[in-house]
CSV table of C-alpha atoms and ligand atoms in Angstrom, one decimal:
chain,number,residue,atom,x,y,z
I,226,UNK,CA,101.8,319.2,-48.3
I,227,UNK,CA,100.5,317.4,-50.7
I,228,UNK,CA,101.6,314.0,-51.7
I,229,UNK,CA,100.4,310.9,-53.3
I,230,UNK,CA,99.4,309.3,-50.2
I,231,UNK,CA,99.5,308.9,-46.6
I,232,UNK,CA,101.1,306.2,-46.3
I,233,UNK,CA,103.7,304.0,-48.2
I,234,UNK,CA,104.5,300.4,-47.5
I,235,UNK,CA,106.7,298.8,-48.7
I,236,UNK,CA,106.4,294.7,-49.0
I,237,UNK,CA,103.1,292.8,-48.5
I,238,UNK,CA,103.4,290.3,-46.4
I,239,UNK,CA,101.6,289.5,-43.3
I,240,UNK,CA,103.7,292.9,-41.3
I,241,UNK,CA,103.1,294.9,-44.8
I,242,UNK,CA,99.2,293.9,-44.9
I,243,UNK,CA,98.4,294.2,-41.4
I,244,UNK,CA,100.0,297.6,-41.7
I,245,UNK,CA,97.5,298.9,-44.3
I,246,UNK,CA,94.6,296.9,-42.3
I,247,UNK,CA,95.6,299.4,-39.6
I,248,UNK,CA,96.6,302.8,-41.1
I,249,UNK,CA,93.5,302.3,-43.8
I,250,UNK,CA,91.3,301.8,-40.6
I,251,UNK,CA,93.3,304.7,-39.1
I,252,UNK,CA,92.1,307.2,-41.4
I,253,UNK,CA,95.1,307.2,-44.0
I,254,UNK,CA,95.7,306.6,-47.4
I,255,UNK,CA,97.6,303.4,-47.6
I,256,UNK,CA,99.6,301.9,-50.3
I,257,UNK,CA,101.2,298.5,-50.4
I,258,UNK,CA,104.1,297.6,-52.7
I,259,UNK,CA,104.9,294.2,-53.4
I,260,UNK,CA,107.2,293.0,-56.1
I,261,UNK,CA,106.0,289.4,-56.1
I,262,UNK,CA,103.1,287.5,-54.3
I,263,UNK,CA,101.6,289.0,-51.6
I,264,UNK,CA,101.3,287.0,-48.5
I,265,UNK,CA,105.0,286.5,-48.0
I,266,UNK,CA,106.8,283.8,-46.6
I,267,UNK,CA,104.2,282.4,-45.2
I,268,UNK,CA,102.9,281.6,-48.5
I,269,UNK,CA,105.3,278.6,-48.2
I,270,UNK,CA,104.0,277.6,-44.7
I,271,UNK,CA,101.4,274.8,-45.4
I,272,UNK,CA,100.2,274.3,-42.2
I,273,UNK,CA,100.2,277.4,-39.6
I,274,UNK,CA,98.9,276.2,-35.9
I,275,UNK,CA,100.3,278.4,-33.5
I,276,UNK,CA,98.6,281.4,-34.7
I,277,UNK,CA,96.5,282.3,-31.4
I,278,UNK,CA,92.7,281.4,-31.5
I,279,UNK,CA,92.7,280.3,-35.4
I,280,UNK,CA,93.5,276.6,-34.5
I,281,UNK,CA,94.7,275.1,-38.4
I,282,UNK,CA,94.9,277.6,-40.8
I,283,UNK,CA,97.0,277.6,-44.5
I,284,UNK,CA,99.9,280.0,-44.8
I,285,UNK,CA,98.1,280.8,-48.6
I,286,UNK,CA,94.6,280.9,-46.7
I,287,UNK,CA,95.8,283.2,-43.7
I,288,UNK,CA,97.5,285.4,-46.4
I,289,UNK,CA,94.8,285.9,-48.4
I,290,UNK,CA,92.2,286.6,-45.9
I,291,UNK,CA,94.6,289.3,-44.9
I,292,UNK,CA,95.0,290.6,-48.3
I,293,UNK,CA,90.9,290.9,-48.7
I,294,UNK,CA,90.8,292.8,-45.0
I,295,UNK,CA,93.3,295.2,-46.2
I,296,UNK,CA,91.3,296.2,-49.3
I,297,UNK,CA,88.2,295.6,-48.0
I,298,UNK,CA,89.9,298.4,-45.5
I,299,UNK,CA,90.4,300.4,-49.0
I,300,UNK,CA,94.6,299.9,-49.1
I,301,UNK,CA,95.3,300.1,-52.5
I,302,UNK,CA,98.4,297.0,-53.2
I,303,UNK,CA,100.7,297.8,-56.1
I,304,UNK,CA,102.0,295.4,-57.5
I,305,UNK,CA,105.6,297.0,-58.6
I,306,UNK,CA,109.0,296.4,-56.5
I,307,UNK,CA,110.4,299.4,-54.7
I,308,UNK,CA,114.4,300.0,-56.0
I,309,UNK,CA,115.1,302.3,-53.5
I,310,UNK,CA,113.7,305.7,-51.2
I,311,UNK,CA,114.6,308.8,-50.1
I,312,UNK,CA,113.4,308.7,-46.5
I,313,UNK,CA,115.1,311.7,-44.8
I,314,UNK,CA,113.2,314.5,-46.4
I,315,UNK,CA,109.5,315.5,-46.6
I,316,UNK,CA,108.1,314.6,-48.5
I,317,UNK,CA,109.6,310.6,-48.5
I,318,UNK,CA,109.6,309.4,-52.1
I,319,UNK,CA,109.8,306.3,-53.2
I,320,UNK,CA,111.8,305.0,-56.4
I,321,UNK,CA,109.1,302.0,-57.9
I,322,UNK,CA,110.8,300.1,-60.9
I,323,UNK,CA,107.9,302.1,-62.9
I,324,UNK,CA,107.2,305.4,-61.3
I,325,UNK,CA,107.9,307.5,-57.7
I,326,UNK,CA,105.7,307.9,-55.2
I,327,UNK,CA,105.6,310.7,-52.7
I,328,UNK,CA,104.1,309.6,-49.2
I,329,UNK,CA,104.5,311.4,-45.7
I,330,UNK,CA,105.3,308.7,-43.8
I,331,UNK,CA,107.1,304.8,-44.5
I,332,UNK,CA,106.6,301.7,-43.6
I,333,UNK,CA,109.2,299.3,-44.2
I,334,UNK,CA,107.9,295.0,-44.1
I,335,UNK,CA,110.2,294.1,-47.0
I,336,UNK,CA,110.7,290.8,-45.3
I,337,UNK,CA,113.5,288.0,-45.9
I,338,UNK,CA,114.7,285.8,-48.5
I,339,UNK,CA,115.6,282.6,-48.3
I,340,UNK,CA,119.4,282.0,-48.1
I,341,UNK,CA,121.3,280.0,-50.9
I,342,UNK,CA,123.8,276.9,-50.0
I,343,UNK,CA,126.1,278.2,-52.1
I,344,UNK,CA,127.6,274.1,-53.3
I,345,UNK,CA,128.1,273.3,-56.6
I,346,UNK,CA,125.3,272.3,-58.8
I,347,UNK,CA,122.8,275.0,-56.6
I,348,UNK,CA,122.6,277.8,-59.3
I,349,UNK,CA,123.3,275.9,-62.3
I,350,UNK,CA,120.4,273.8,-61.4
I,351,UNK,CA,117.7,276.0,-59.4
I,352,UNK,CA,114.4,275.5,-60.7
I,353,UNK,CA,115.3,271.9,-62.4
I,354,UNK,CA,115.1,270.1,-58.9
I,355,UNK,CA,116.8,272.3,-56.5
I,356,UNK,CA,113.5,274.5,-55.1
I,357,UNK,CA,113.6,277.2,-52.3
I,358,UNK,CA,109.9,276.5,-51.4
I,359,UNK,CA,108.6,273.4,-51.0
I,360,UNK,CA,104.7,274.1,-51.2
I,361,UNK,CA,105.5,275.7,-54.5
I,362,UNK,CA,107.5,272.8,-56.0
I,363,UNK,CA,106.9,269.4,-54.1
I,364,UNK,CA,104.1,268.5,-56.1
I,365,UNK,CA,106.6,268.4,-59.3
I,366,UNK,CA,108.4,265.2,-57.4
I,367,UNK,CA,105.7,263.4,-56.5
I,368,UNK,CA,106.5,259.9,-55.9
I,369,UNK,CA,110.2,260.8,-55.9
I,370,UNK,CA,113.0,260.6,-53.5
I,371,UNK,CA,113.9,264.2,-52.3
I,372,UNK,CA,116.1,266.2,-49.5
I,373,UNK,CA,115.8,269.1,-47.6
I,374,UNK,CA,118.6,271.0,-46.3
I,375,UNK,CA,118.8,273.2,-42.9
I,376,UNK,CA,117.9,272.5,-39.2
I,377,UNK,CA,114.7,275.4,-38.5
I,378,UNK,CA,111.3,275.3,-38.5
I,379,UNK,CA,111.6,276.0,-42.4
I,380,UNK,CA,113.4,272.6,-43.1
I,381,UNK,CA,111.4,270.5,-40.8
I,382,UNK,CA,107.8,271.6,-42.1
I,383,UNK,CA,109.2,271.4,-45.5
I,384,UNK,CA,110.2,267.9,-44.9
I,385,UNK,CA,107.2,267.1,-43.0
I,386,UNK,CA,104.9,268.8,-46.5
I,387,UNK,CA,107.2,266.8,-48.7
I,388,UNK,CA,106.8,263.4,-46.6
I,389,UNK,CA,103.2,263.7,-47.7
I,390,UNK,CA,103.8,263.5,-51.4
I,391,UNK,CA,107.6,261.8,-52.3
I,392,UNK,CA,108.4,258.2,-52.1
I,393,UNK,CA,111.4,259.5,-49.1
I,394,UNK,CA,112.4,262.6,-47.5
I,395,UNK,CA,116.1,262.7,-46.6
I,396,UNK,CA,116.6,265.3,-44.0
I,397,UNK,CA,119.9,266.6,-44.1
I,398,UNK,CA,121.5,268.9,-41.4
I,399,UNK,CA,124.5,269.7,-40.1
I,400,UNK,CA,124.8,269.3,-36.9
I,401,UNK,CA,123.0,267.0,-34.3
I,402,UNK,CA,121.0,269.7,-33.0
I,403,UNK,CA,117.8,271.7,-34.0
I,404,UNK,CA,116.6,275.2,-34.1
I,405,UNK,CA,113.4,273.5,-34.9
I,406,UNK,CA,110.3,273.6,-32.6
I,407,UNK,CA,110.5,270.3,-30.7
I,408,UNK,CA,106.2,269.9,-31.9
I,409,UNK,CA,107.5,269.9,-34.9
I,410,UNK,CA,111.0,267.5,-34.9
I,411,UNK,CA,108.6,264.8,-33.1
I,412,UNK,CA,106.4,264.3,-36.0
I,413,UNK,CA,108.7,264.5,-38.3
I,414,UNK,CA,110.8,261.7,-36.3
I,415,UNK,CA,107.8,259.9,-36.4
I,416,UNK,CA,107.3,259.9,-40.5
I,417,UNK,CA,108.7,256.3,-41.7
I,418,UNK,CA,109.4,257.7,-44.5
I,419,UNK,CA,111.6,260.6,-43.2
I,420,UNK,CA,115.0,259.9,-42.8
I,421,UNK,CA,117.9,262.0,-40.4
I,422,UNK,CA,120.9,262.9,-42.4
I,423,UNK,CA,123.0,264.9,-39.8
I,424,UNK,CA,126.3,266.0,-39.1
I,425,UNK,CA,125.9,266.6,-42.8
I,426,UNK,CA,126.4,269.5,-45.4
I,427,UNK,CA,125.5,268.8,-49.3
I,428,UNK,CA,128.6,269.5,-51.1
I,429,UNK,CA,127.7,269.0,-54.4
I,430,UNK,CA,124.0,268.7,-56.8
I,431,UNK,CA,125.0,266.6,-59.4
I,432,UNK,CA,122.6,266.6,-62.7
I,433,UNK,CA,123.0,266.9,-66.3
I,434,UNK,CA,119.4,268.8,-67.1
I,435,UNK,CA,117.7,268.1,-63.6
I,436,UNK,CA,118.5,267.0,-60.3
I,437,UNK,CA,120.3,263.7,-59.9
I,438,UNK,CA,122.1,263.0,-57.2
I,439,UNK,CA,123.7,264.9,-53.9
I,440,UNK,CA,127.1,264.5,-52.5
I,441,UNK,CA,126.9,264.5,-48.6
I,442,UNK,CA,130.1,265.4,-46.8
I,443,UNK,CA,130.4,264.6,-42.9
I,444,UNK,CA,130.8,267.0,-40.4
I,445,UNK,CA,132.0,264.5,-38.3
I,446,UNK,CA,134.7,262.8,-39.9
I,447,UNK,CA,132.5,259.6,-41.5
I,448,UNK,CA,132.6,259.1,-45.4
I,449,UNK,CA,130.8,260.8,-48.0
I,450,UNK,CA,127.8,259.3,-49.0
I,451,UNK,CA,125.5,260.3,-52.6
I,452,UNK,CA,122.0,260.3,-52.2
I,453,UNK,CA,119.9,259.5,-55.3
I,454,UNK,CA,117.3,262.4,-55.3
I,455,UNK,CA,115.4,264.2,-57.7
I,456,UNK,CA,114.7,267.5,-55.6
I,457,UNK,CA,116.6,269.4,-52.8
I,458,UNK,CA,114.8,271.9,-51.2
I,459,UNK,CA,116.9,274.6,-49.6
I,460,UNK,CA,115.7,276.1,-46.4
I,461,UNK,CA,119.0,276.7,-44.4
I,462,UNK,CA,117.8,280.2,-43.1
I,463,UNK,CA,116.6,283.8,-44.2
I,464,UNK,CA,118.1,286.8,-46.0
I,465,UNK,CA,116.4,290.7,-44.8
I,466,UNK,CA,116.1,292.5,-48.2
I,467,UNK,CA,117.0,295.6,-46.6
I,468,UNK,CA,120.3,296.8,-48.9
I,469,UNK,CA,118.3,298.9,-50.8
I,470,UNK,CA,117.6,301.2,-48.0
I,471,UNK,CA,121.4,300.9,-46.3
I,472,UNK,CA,121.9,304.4,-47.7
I,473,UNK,CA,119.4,306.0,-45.4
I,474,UNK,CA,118.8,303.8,-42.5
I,475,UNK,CA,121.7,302.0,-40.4
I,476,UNK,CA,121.3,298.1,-40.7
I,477,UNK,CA,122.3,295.6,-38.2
I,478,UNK,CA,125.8,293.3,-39.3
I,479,UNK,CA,123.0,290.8,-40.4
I,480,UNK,CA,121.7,293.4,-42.5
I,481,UNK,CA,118.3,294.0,-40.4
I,482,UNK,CA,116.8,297.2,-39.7
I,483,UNK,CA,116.6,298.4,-35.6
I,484,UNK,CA,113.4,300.2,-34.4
I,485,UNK,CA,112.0,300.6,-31.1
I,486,UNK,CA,108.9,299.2,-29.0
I,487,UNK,CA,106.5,300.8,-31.3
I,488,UNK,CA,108.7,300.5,-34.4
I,489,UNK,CA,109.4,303.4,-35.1
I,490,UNK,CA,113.2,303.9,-36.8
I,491,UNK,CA,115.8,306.9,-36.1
I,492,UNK,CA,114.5,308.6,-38.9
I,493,UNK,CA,110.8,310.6,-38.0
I,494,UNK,CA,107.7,309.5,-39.8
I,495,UNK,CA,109.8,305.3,-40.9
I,496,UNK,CA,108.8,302.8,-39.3
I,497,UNK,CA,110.4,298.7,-39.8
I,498,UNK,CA,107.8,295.8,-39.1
I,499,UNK,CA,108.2,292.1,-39.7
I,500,UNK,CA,111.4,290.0,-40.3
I,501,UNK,CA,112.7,292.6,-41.8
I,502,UNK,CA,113.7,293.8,-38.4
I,503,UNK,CA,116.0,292.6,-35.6
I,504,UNK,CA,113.7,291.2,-33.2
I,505,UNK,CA,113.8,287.8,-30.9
I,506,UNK,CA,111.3,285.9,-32.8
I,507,UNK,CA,110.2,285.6,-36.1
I,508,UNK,CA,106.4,284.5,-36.5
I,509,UNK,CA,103.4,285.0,-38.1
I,510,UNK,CA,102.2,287.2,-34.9
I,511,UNK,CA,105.0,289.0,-34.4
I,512,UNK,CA,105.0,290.3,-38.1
I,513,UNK,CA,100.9,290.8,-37.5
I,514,UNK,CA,101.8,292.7,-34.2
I,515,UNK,CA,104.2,295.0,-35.9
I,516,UNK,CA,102.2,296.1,-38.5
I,517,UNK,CA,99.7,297.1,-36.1
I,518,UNK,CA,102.4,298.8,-34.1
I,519,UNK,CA,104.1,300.6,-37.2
I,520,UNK,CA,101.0,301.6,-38.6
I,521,UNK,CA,99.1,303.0,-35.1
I,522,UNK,CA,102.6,305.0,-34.7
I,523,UNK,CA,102.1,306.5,-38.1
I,524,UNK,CA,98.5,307.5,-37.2
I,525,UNK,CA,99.5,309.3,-34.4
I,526,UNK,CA,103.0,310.7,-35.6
I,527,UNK,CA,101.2,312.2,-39.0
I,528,UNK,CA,98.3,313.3,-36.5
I,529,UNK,CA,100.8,315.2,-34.3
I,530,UNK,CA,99.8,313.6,-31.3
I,531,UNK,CA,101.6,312.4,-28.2
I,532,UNK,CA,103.6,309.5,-28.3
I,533,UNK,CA,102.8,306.3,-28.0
M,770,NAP,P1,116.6,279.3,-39.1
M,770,NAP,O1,115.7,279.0,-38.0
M,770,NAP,O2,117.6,280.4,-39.1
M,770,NAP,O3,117.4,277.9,-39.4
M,770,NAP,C1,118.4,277.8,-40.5
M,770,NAP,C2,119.0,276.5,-40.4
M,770,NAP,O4,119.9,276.3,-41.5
M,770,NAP,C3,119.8,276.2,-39.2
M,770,NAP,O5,119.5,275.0,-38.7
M,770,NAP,C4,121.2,276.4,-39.7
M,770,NAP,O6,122.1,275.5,-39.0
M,770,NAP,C5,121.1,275.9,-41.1
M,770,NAP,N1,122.1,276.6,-42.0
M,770,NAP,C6,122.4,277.9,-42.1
M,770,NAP,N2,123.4,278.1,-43.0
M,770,NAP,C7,123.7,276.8,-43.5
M,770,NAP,C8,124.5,276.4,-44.5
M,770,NAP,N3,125.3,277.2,-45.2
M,770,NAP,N4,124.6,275.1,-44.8
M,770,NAP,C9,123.8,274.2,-44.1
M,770,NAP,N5,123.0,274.6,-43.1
M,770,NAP,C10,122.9,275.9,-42.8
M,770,NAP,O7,115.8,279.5,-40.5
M,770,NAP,P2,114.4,279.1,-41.0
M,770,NAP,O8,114.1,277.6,-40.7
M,770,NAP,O9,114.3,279.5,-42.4
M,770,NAP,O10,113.4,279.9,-40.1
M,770,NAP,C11,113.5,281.4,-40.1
M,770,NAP,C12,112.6,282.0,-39.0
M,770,NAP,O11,111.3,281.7,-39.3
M,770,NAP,C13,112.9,281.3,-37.7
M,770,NAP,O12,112.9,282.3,-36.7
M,770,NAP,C14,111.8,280.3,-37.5
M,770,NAP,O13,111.4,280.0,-36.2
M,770,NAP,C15,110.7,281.1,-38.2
M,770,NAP,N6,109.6,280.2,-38.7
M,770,NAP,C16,108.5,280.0,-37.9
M,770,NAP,C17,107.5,279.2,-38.3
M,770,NAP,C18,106.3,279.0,-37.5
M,770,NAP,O14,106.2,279.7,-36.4
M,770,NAP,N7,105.3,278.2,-37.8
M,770,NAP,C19,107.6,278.4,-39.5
M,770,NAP,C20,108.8,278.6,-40.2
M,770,NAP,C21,109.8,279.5,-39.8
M,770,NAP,P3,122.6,275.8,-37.5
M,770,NAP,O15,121.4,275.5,-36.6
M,770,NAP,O16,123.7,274.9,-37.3
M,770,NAP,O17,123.0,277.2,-37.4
């Protein structure tokens, strides 16, 4: 059968690139479609160093490097954002915002999005102070008092990025514990100018035009407090993008995708790789890993061979 190409994946981030460095070196016909940046979330990470063997590495500088193996490899990226896909037939098509694609076999890396707070102020103001990524945006408050909201690795390395650049980083959390790599926490508890906000949710952004002011409510019964700040950068968790493919592909109650070992889905010839998928831990190397997974499946599924 003929068809447009081997290979379709969809998102290019690190699981999406290191897919098409795999099925390109495979032998297939690899497309990647991204409806942003590629690179990912780790785009945001400013500091990676617990990627094995590459000691200190940029999330931007890992990213790209993976981008130039996966052309280098000759996967073609596509720019254009996939709306949805029929993945139960042969051949899979899939719906880009401007065309479809037939491909014989799919690999699904569409990755998460960061989660909103959902307070008042957070939409009316996004993008005039409140930021969901901090490498993007910190530079705009230089020299300015800023907070950051969640508990994970995401809030404490944003806090840690921003303690670098504002006048004072209030950390606000809300509860007493962290999901946050203890590495991590101790530097930032370090940082004079890093301050704990915990047992604390923001219930307000307050700002005409631009960020203001923050109204911190207590989780623990103490009075509300309002923090003078001209940026809150959100980073209380991730959102899978997977909705668009509920039609045709069960999803988890938290809306991720299940595949096995080798990442392969219940549906022949799909495979899920990255964050996008329910999985223990969410990293840089397990996304790598399942790329590398999804994609040697797909090899050997569209080669007829044994499984893996
Ligand atoms: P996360 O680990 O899920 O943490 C989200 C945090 O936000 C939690 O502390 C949670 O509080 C808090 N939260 C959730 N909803 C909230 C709400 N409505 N209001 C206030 N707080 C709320 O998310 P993440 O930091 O974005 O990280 C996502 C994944 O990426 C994790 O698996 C993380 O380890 C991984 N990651 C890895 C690296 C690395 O390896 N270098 C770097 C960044 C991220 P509770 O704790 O109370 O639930």
């Amino acid at each position: 059968m003929k068809t447009d190409y081997d290979v379709g994946i969809v998102g290019a981030g690190p699981a999406g690139l290191a897919a098409a460095v795999y099925a390109a070196r495979g032998g297939l016909s690899a497309i990647c479609f991204e409806k942003e940046m590629h690179g990912g979330q780790i785009i945001n990470s400013p500091e990676v160093e617990n990627y094995p063997a590459l000691g200190k590495i940029s999330g931007v500088e890992f990213a790209t490097a993976l981008y130039d193996q996966a052309t280098r490899f000759g996967a073609r990226i596509e720019y254009e954002e996939i709306l949805s896909a029929d993945l139960k037939g042969d051949p899979k098509v899939l719906h880009g915002a401007a065309r479809d694609y037939t491909v014989r076999a799919v690999i699904l890396a569409s990755g998460v999005e960061r989660r909103k707070l959902g307070c008042e102020g957070e939409q009316r103001l996004s993008g005039r102070g409140v930021s969901y990524c901090a490498t993007c945006d910190g530079a705009f408050f230089a020299g300015k008092p800023a907070a950051v909201v969640g508990g994970g690795n995401n809030a404490v390395e944003d806090a840690l990025y921003l303690a670098g650049l504002c006048s004072k980083v209030y950390l606000i959390h809300r509860r007493q514990g962290f999901r946050a790599t203890e590495a991590e926490l101790a530097k930032l508890r370090a940082n004079p100018k890093v301050e704990f906000v915990l047992d604390a949710t923001v219930g307000e952004i307050r700002g005409e035009s631009k960020v203001e002011s923050i109204l911190v409510k207590s989780t623990a019964g103490a009075p509300d407090r309002v923090l003078e700040v001209a940026a809150v950068f959100v980073a209380v968790g991730l959102l899978p993008q997977n909705s668009r493919f509920a039609a045709e592909l069960p999803l988890t109650p938290e809306g991720y995708l299940t595949a096995d070992d080798n990442c392969r889905t219940a549906l022949p010839r799909v495979y899920a790789a990255g964050d996008t998928r329910e999985k223990n831990l969410r990293q840089l190397i397990t996304a790598t890993a399942d790329g590398a997974l999804a994609a040697t499946a797909a090899v050997a599924d569209l080669a007829g061979e044994a499984r893996l």
